[in-house]
PDB file of C-alpha atoms in Angstrom:
ATOM      1  CA  MET A 507     -15.558  27.018  10.963  1.00 77.00           C
ATOM      2  CA  ASP A 508     -14.371  25.814   7.602  1.00 95.00           C
ATOM      3  CA  ARG A 509     -12.203  23.073   8.437  1.00 97.00           C
ATOM      4  CA  ALA A 510     -10.690  21.165  11.438  1.00 98.00           C
ATOM      5  CA  TRP A 511      -8.660  18.039  12.145  1.00 98.00           C
ATOM      6  CA  VAL A 512      -9.449  15.472  14.404  1.00 98.00           C
ATOM      7  CA  GLY A 513      -6.629  13.322  15.954  1.00 98.00           C
ATOM      8  CA  VAL A 514      -7.297   9.840  17.606  1.00 98.00           C
ATOM      9  CA  ASP A 515      -4.967   8.252  19.598  1.00 96.00           C
ATOM     10  CA  ILE A 516      -5.937   4.683  19.051  1.00 96.00           C
ATOM     11  CA  GLY A 517      -6.360   2.215  22.112  1.00 95.00           C
ATOM     12  CA  LYS A 518      -7.995  -1.405  22.441  1.00 93.00           C
ATOM     13  CA  GLN A 519     -10.997  -0.339  24.484  1.00 96.00           C
ATOM     14  CA  HIS A 520     -10.626   3.368  24.534  1.00 97.00           C
ATOM     15  CA  HIS A 521      -9.521   6.054  22.255  1.00 97.00           C
ATOM     16  CA  HIS A 522      -8.612   9.693  22.782  1.00 97.00           C
ATOM     17  CA  ALA A 523      -9.837  12.280  20.208  1.00 98.00           C
ATOM     18  CA  VAL A 524      -8.485  16.023  20.043  1.00 98.00           C
ATOM     19  CA  VAL A 525      -9.747  18.494  17.264  1.00 98.00           C
ATOM     20  CA  VAL A 526      -7.600  21.530  16.333  1.00 98.00           C
ATOM     21  CA  ASP A 527      -8.477  24.487  14.082  1.00 98.00           C
ATOM     22  CA  ALA A 528      -6.624  26.143  11.279  1.00 97.00           C
ATOM     23  CA  GLY A 529      -4.287  27.661  13.860  1.00 97.00           C
ATOM     24  CA  GLY A 530      -3.612  24.510  15.743  1.00 96.00           C
ATOM     25  CA  ASP A 531      -5.729  25.716  18.698  1.00 97.00           C
ATOM     26  CA  ARG A 532      -7.460  22.691  20.759  1.00 96.00           C
ATOM     27  CA  LEU A 533     -11.058  22.878  20.326  1.00 97.00           C
ATOM     28  CA  PHE A 534     -12.079  19.540  21.731  1.00 97.00           C
ATOM     29  CA  SER A 535     -10.488  16.780  23.755  1.00 97.00           C
ATOM     30  CA  ARG A 536     -12.314  13.527  25.069  1.00 97.00           C
ATOM     31  CA  ARG A 537     -11.644  10.068  25.717  1.00 98.00           C
ATOM     32  CA  VAL A 538     -14.160   7.697  24.138  1.00 98.00           C
ATOM     33  CA  ALA A 539     -15.204   4.079  24.441  1.00 97.00           C
ATOM     34  CA  ASN A 540     -14.226   1.786  21.488  1.00 96.00           C
ATOM     35  CA  ASP A 541     -17.793   0.890  20.739  1.00 95.00           C
ATOM     36  CA  GLU A 542     -20.325   1.788  18.344  1.00 94.00           C
ATOM     37  CA  SER A 543     -22.888   3.951  20.158  1.00 95.00           C
ATOM     38  CA  ALA A 544     -19.799   5.909  21.702  1.00 97.00           C
ATOM     39  CA  LEU A 545     -18.019   6.348  18.415  1.00 97.00           C
ATOM     40  CA  LEU A 546     -21.182   7.357  16.663  1.00 97.00           C
ATOM     41  CA  ALA A 547     -21.793   9.956  19.364  1.00 98.00           C
ATOM     42  CA  LEU A 548     -18.230  11.397  18.899  1.00 98.00           C
ATOM     43  CA  ILE A 549     -18.645  11.620  15.171  1.00 98.00           C
ATOM     44  CA  GLY A 550     -21.900  13.609  15.632  1.00 97.00           C
ATOM     45  CA  GLU A 551     -20.381  15.916  18.131  1.00 97.00           C
ATOM     46  CA  VAL A 552     -17.425  16.794  16.462  1.00 98.00           C
ATOM     47  CA  SER A 553     -18.989  17.057  13.023  1.00 97.00           C
ATOM     48  CA  ALA A 554     -20.731  20.004  14.415  1.00 96.00           C
ATOM     49  CA  LEU A 555     -17.620  21.764  14.967  1.00 97.00           C
ATOM     50  CA  ALA A 556     -16.563  22.412  11.436  1.00 97.00           C
ATOM     51  CA  GLU A 557     -17.882  22.045   7.848  1.00 96.00           C
ATOM     52  CA  GLU A 558     -15.133  19.803   6.751  1.00 97.00           C
ATOM     53  CA  LEU A 559     -13.161  17.406   8.958  1.00 98.00           C
ATOM     54  CA  VAL A 560     -10.011  15.474   8.367  1.00 98.00           C
ATOM     55  CA  TRP A 561      -9.736  12.686  10.812  1.00 98.00           C
ATOM     56  CA  ALA A 562      -6.379  11.160  11.676  1.00 98.00           C
ATOM     57  CA  ILE A 563      -5.476   7.829  13.287  1.00 97.00           C
ATOM     58  CA  ASP A 564      -2.123   6.490  14.576  1.00 93.00           C
ATOM     59  CA  LEU A 565      -2.759   2.761  14.120  1.00 85.00           C
ATOM     60  CA  HIS A 566      -4.451   0.942  10.996  1.00 79.00           C
ATOM     61  CA  SER A 567      -5.327  -2.089  12.910  1.00 82.00           C
ATOM     62  CA  SER A 568      -8.150  -4.080  14.332  1.00 82.00           C
ATOM     63  CA  GLU A 569      -8.212  -1.566  17.164  1.00 90.00           C
ATOM     64  CA  SER A 570      -9.056   1.118  14.912  1.00 91.00           C
ATOM     65  CA  ALA A 571     -11.324  -0.951  12.452  1.00 89.00           C
ATOM     66  CA  LEU A 572     -14.607   0.107  13.960  1.00 91.00           C
ATOM     67  CA  LEU A 573     -13.932   3.796  14.023  1.00 95.00           C
ATOM     68  CA  VAL A 574     -12.610   3.657  10.482  1.00 92.00           C
ATOM     69  CA  ALA A 575     -15.460   1.667   8.985  1.00 89.00           C
ATOM     70  CA  LEU A 576     -17.967   4.287  10.793  1.00 92.00           C
ATOM     71  CA  LEU A 577     -15.997   7.264   9.240  1.00 95.00           C
ATOM     72  CA  LEU A 578     -15.724   5.761   5.875  1.00 91.00           C
ATOM     73  CA  ALA A 579     -19.356   4.939   5.736  1.00 89.00           C
ATOM     74  CA  ARG A 580     -20.270   8.592   6.537  1.00 92.00           C
ATOM     75  CA  GLY A 581     -17.917   9.848   3.712  1.00 92.00           C
ATOM     76  CA  GLN A 582     -15.371  11.318   6.084  1.00 95.00           C
ATOM     77  CA  ARG A 583     -11.698  11.904   5.113  1.00 96.00           C
ATOM     78  CA  VAL A 584      -9.469   9.658   7.090  1.00 97.00           C
ATOM     79  CA  VAL A 585      -5.536   9.877   7.094  1.00 97.00           C
ATOM     80  CA  TYR A 586      -2.843   7.518   8.410  1.00 96.00           C
ATOM     81  CA  VAL A 587      -0.177   9.107  10.614  1.00 95.00           C
ATOM     82  CA  PRO A 588       2.344   6.475  11.574  1.00 93.00           C
ATOM     83  CA  GLY A 589       3.050   5.882  15.227  1.00 85.00           C
ATOM     84  CA  MET A 590       6.755   6.377  14.716  1.00 88.00           C
ATOM     85  CA  MET A 591       5.959   9.853  13.084  1.00 92.00           C
ATOM     86  CA  VAL A 592       3.724  10.614  16.284  1.00 90.00           C
ATOM     87  CA  ASN A 593       6.568   9.685  18.644  1.00 85.00           C
ATOM     88  CA  ARG A 594       9.318  11.717  17.045  1.00 88.00           C
ATOM     89  CA  ALA A 595       7.066  14.671  16.580  1.00 88.00           C
ATOM     90  CA  ALA A 596       5.906  14.535  20.189  1.00 83.00           C
ATOM     91  CA  ASN A 597       9.146  15.491  21.494  1.00 82.00           C
ATOM     92  CA  THR A 598       8.950  18.672  19.685  1.00 83.00           C
ATOM     93  CA  TYR A 599       5.834  19.701  21.511  1.00 81.00           C
ATOM     94  CA  ARG A 600       5.530  21.219  25.028  1.00 77.00           C
ATOM     95  CA  GLY A 601       4.504  18.971  27.952  1.00 69.00           C
ATOM     96  CA  ALA A 602       6.276  16.438  29.849  1.00 60.00           C
ATOM     97  CA  GLY A 603       5.574  12.672  29.347  1.00 67.00           C
ATOM     98  CA  LYS A 604       3.318  10.651  27.280  1.00 76.00           C
ATOM     99  CA  THR A 605      -0.482  10.790  27.584  1.00 89.00           C
ATOM    100  CA  ASP A 606      -3.152   9.670  25.169  1.00 92.00           C
ATOM    101  CA  ALA A 607      -4.392  13.405  25.147  1.00 92.00           C
ATOM    102  CA  LYS A 608      -1.123  14.627  23.897  1.00 93.00           C
ATOM    103  CA  ASP A 609      -0.526  11.920  21.508  1.00 94.00           C
ATOM    104  CA  ALA A 610      -4.059  12.873  19.933  1.00 96.00           C
ATOM    105  CA  TYR A 611      -3.186  16.463  19.790  1.00 95.00           C
ATOM    106  CA  VAL A 612       0.060  15.637  17.958  1.00 95.00           C
ATOM    107  CA  ILE A 613      -1.635  13.450  15.634  1.00 97.00           C
ATOM    108  CA  ALA A 614      -4.245  16.031  14.783  1.00 97.00           C
ATOM    109  CA  ASP A 615      -1.601  18.840  14.285  1.00 97.00           C
ATOM    110  CA  GLN A 616       0.658  16.559  12.133  1.00 96.00           C
ATOM    111  CA  ALA A 617      -2.582  15.940   9.976  1.00 97.00           C
ATOM    112  CA  ARG A 618      -3.073  19.702   9.899  1.00 98.00           C
ATOM    113  CA  MET A 619       0.358  20.495   8.741  1.00 96.00           C
ATOM    114  CA  ARG A 620       1.393  17.626   6.598  1.00 93.00           C
ATOM    115  CA  ARG A 621       0.194  16.906   3.074  1.00 93.00           C
ATOM    116  CA  ASP A 622       2.027  13.568   2.847  1.00 94.00           C
ATOM    117  CA  LEU A 623       0.078  11.457   4.835  1.00 95.00           C
ATOM    118  CA  THR A 624      -1.488   8.297   3.579  1.00 93.00           C
ATOM    119  CA  VAL A 625      -5.400   8.632   2.825  1.00 93.00           C
ATOM    120  CA  VAL A 626      -7.523   5.734   4.062  1.00 89.00           C
ATOM    121  CA  ARG A 627      -9.881   5.275   0.861  1.00 79.00           C
ATOM    122  CA  ALA A 628     -13.207   3.720   0.650  1.00 67.00           C
ATOM    123  CA  ASP A 629     -11.973   0.921  -1.460  1.00 63.00           C
ATOM    124  CA  GLU A 630      -9.851  -0.091   1.767  1.00 57.00           C
ATOM    125  CA  GLU A 631     -13.423  -0.604   3.571  1.00 56.00           C
ATOM    126  CA  LEU A 632     -13.251  -4.438   2.751  1.00 58.00           C
ATOM    127  CA  VAL A 633      -9.869  -4.866   4.362  1.00 61.00           C
ATOM    128  CA  VAL A 634     -11.367  -2.805   7.477  1.00 62.00           C
ATOM    129  CA  GLU A 635     -14.411  -5.162   7.664  1.00 65.00           C
ATOM    130  CA  LEU A 636     -12.315  -8.266   7.353  1.00 60.00           C
ATOM    131  CA  ARG A 637     -10.175  -7.237  10.197  1.00 63.00           C
ATOM    132  CA  MET A 638     -13.243  -6.448  12.300  1.00 65.00           C
ATOM    133  CA  LEU A 639     -14.873  -9.855  11.567  1.00 66.00           C
ATOM    134  CA  THR A 640     -11.301 -11.507  12.253  1.00 64.00           C
ATOM    135  CA  ALA A 641     -11.094  -9.607  15.527  1.00 68.00           C
ATOM    136  CA  LEU A 642     -14.560 -10.808  16.512  1.00 68.00           C
ATOM    137  CA  CYS A 643     -14.436 -14.303  15.238  1.00 64.00           C
ATOM    138  CA  VAL A 644     -10.797 -15.434  16.731  1.00 58.00           C
ATOM    139  CA  PRO A 645     -12.198 -15.292  20.560  1.00 58.00           C
ATOM    140  CA  LYS A 646     -15.191 -17.250  19.500  1.00 52.00           C
ATOM    141  CA  THR A 647     -13.369 -19.736  17.777  1.00 46.00           C
ATOM    142  CA  ALA A 648     -11.097 -20.329  20.472  1.00 48.00           C
ATOM    143  CA  SER A 649     -13.984 -20.543  22.894  1.00 50.00           C
ATOM    144  CA  VAL A 650     -15.640 -23.254  20.613  1.00 49.00           C
ATOM    145  CA  GLN A 651     -12.423 -25.281  20.619  1.00 49.00           C
ATOM    146  CA  VAL A 652     -11.957 -25.183  24.172  1.00 49.00           C
ATOM    147  CA  LYS A 653     -15.523 -26.495  24.605  1.00 53.00           C
ATOM    148  CA  ARG A 654     -15.116 -29.150  22.147  1.00 54.00           C
ATOM    149  CA  HIS A 655     -11.474 -30.343  23.034  1.00 54.00           C
ATOM    150  CA  GLY A 656     -10.889 -29.112  26.486  1.00 59.00           C
ATOM    151  CA  ASP A 657      -8.377 -26.271  27.482  1.00 54.00           C
ATOM    152  CA  THR A 658      -4.933 -27.665  25.965  1.00 51.00           C
ATOM    153  CA  ARG A 659      -2.942 -24.777  27.048  1.00 49.00           C
ATOM    154  CA  GLY A 660      -0.171 -26.297  29.268  1.00 48.00           C
TER     155      GLY A 660
END
């Protein structure tokens, strides 16, 4: 297959990825842990499905930082589909309720159909790395402060 779109519904501890082809047919759907080894396995498995992939994410925050950094480091194209756009579009798709799998499908399908999405560029990689470092440092800093000064939370 020439081209496929990967929609990723971003979560704190887990993401859900769905791959669609040019006709919008679902080729792959899986929940994946938000850790490096699981994400690398996902990237490898999905990369075997098409020559060219467009990855689409619904959050551009610390939760997506590791995935985005791994994708950009591998030269993958990543686009941002705002959460509000996903929520509005989801109402037009079949299926009751909100699930991670449905949202990931909507994200992939919107990336397939739209040409006005923001591309996450490699020059933004520094921002992604800084978000990752910040996310890692904040809990450690708080832990050190508690050890030094005691828990001052009332």
